[in-house]
XYZ file of C-alpha atoms in Angstrom:
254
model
C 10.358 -54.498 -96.591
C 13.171 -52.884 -98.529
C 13.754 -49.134 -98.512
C 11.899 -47.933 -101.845
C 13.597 -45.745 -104.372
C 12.369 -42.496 -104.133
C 11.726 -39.883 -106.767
C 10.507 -36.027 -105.116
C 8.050 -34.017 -107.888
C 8.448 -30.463 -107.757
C 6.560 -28.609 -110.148
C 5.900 -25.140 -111.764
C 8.097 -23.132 -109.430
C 7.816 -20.119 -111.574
C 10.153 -18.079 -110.096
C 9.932 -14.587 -111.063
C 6.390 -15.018 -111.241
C 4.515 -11.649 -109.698
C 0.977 -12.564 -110.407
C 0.073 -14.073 -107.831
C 0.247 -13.153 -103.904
C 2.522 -15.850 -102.945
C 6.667 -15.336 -103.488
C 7.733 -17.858 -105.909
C 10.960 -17.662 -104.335
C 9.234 -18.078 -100.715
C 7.425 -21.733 -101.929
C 10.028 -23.312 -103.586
C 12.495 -22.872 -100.427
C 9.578 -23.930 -97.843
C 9.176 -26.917 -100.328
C 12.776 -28.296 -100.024
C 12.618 -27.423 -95.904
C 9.569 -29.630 -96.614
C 11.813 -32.611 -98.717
C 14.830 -31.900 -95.808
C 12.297 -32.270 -93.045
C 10.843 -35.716 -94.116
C 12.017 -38.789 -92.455
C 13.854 -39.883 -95.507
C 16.123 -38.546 -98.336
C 15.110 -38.630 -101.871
C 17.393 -40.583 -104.627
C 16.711 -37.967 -107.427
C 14.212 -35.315 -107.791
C 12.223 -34.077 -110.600
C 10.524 -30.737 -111.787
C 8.322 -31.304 -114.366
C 8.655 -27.416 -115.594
C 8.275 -23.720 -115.573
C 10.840 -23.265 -113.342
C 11.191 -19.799 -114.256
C 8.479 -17.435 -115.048
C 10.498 -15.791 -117.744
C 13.190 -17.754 -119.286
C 16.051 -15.710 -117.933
C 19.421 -16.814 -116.816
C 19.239 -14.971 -113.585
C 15.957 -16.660 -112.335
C 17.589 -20.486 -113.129
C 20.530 -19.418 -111.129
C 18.405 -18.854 -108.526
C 16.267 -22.166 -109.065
C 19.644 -23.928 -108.860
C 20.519 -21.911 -105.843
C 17.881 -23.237 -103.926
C 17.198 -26.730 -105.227
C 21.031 -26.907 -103.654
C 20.462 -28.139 -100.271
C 18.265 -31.026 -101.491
C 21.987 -32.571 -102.473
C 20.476 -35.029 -104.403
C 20.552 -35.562 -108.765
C 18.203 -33.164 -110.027
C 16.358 -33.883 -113.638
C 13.985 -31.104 -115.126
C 11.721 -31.251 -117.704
C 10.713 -28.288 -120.154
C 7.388 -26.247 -119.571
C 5.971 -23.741 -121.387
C 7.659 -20.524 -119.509
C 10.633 -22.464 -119.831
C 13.547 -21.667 -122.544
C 15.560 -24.608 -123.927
C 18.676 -23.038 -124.127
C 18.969 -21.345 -120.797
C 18.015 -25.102 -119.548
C 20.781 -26.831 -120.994
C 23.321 -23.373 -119.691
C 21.837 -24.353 -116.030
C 21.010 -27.948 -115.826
C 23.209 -29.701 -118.644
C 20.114 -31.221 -120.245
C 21.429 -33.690 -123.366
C 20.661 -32.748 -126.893
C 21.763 -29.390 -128.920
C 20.469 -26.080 -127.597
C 16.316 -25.090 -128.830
C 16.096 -28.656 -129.542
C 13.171 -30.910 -128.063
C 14.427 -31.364 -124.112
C 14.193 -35.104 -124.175
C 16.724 -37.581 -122.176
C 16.299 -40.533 -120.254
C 18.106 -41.710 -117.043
C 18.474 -45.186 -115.316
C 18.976 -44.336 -112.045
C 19.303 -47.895 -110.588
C 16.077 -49.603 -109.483
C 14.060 -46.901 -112.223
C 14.151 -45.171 -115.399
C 13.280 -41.570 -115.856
C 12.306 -40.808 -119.596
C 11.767 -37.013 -119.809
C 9.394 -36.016 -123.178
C 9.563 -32.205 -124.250
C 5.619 -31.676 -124.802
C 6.412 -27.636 -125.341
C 5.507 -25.515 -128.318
C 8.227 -22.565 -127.801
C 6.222 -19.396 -127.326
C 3.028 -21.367 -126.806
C 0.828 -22.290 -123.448
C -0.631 -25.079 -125.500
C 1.666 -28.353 -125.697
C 1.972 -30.698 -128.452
C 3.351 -34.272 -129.359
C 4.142 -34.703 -132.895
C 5.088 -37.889 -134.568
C 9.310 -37.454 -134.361
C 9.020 -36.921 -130.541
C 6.561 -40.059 -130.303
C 8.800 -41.841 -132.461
C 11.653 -40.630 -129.773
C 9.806 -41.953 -127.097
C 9.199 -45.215 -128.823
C 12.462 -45.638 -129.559
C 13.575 -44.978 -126.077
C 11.491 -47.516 -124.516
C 12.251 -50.033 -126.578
C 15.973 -49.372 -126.313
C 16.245 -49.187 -122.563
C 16.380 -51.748 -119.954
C 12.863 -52.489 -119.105
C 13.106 -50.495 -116.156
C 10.131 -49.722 -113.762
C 9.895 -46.533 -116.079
C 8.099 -43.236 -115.625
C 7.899 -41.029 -118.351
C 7.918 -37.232 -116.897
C 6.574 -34.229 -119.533
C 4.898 -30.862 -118.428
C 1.465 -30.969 -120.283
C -0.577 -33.806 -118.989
C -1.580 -36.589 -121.231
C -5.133 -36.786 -119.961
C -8.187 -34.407 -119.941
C -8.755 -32.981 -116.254
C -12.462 -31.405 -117.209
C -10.847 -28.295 -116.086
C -11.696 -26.111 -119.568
C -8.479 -23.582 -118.637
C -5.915 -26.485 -118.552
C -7.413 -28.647 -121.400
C -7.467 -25.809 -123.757
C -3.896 -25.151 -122.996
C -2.690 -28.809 -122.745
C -2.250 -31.645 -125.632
C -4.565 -31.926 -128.858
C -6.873 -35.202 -128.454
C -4.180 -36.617 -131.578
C -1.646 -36.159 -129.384
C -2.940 -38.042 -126.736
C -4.032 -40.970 -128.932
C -0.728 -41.256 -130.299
C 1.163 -40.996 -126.656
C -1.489 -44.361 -125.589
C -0.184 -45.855 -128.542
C 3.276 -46.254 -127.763
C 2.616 -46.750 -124.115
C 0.158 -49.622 -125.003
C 3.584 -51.369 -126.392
C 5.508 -50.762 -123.359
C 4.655 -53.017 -120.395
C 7.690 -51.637 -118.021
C 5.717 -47.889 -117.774
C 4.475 -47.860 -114.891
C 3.675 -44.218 -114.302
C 3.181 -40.793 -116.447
C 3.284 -37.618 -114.346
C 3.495 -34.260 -115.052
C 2.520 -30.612 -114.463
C 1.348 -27.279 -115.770
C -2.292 -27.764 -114.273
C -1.017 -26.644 -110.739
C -3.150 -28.871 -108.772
C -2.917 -32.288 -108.132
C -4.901 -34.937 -110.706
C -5.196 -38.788 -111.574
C -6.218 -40.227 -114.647
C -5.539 -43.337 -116.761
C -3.782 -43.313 -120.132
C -3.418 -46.694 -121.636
C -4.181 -48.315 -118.708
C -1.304 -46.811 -116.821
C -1.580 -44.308 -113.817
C -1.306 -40.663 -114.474
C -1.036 -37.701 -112.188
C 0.248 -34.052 -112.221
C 2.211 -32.476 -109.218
C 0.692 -29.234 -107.105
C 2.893 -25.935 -107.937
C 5.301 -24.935 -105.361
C 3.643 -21.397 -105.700
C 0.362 -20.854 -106.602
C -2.754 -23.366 -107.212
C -5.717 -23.550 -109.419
C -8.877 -23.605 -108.461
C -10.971 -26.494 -109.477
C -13.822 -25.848 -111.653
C -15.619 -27.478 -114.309
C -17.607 -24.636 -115.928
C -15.881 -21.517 -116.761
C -12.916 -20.657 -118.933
C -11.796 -17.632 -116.318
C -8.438 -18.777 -114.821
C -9.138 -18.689 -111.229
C -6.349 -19.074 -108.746
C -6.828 -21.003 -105.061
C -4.258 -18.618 -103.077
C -5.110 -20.592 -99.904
C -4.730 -23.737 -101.064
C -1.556 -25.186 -99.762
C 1.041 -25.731 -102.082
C 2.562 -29.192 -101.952
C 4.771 -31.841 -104.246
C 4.685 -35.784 -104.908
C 7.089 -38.071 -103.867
C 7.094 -41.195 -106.220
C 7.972 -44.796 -104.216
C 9.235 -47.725 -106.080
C 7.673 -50.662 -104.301
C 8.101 -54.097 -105.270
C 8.417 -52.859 -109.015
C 5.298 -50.725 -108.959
C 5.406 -46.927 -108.408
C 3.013 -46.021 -105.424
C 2.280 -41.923 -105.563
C 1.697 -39.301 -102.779
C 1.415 -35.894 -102.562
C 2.646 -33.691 -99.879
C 1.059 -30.049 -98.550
C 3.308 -27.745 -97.023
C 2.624 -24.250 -95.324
């Protein structure tokens, strides 16, 4: 078998985060010891948003600061604690500052199509019809790739009523499946903001959402409190091109 192409998930670092027990700071560097220590290097790595807690300059030099020793291409998607503009200052993002984040990347054997799902000052994400048509035109533009399309807010319902209230509108969704259904090269939608790990369908194609480097939810199905798992282990996914299809795991670390 070939070596597969492999794209590392990090997600919601949150640094500068202090409400939770664990040091934002603390996770994201055991999380690339965790990527360094596997037996293989990743070709590019993703972090599918809130990599700061607060939007400030000072906490994405730090996230760039420690997502240094991964030495590999690094491609970040907006979240809601994220601010456009400092994310083009620190990662070079395409587009014109405040704009929708939204870029796509062939990096050899896959494409990377990034979709801004934020609502500046907002928890709650949203897709309206310009950034669908963005995406649609994207896809159809590209070379059809073995494509996954990254974004922050997942595109399914997780039953969690916390994350659901604060993810897409139903609309939103229906028009995302829409353009997917005309794109037979996606092979994979993953994202984050949930801070647990969870698989669902849209369109018939796999989705899933990365674990947070820092802090995980708990998973419930019946209350609205937000109610953190602080000894759950935090983890990431690593993404494997096989054969054209994109097999998904996700990795715990202490």
């Amino acid at each position: 078998m070939t070596r597969p192409f492999v794209l590392v998930q990090l997600s919601d670092l949150h640094v500068g985060a202090v409400w939770a027990s664990p040091d934002p700071v603390a996770g994201l560097e055991a999380a690339v010891r965790a990527v360094l220590d596997m037996p293989f290097r990743p070709d590019a790595v993703l972090v599918s948003g809130d990599l700061s807690d607060h939007g400030t300059d000072s906490e994405y030099e730090q996230v760039v600061d420690l997502l240094a020793p991964l030495a590999a291409p690094v491609y970040v998607v907006p979240g809601n604690h994220d601010d456009r503009r400092a994310l083009h200052r620190h990662f070079g993002v395409p587009g014109a500052a405040g704009e929708p984040v939204q870029y796509s990347v062939d990096l050899g054997a896959m494409r990377l199509v990034v979709l801004d799902t934020t609502r500046p000052g907002e928890d709650p994400g949203a897709l309206d019809e310009e950034r669908l048509a963005w995406l649609d035109a994207e896809l159809s533009s590209g070379p059809a790739l073995p494509t996954v399309v990254a974004m922050h807010h997942p595109p399914v319902e997780t039953g969690i009523p916390t994350c659901d209230e604060s993810g897409l509108p139903p609309a939103d969704r229906r028009g995302l499946a829409e353009v997917v259904l005309r794109h037979e090269h996606v092979r994979r939608l993953v994202a984050g903001h949930v801070h647990r790990a969870v698989y669902g369908q849209l369109a018939g194609r796999p989705v899933s959402t990365a674990p947070s480097t820092y802090v995980q939810l708990r998973l419930h199905f019946h209350t609205r409190d937000v109610a953190l798992a602080e000894r759950e282990p935090a983890g990431f996914a690593v993404h494997a091109l096989l054969d054209g299809e994109v097999v998904s795991h996700v990795q715990p670390f202490a």
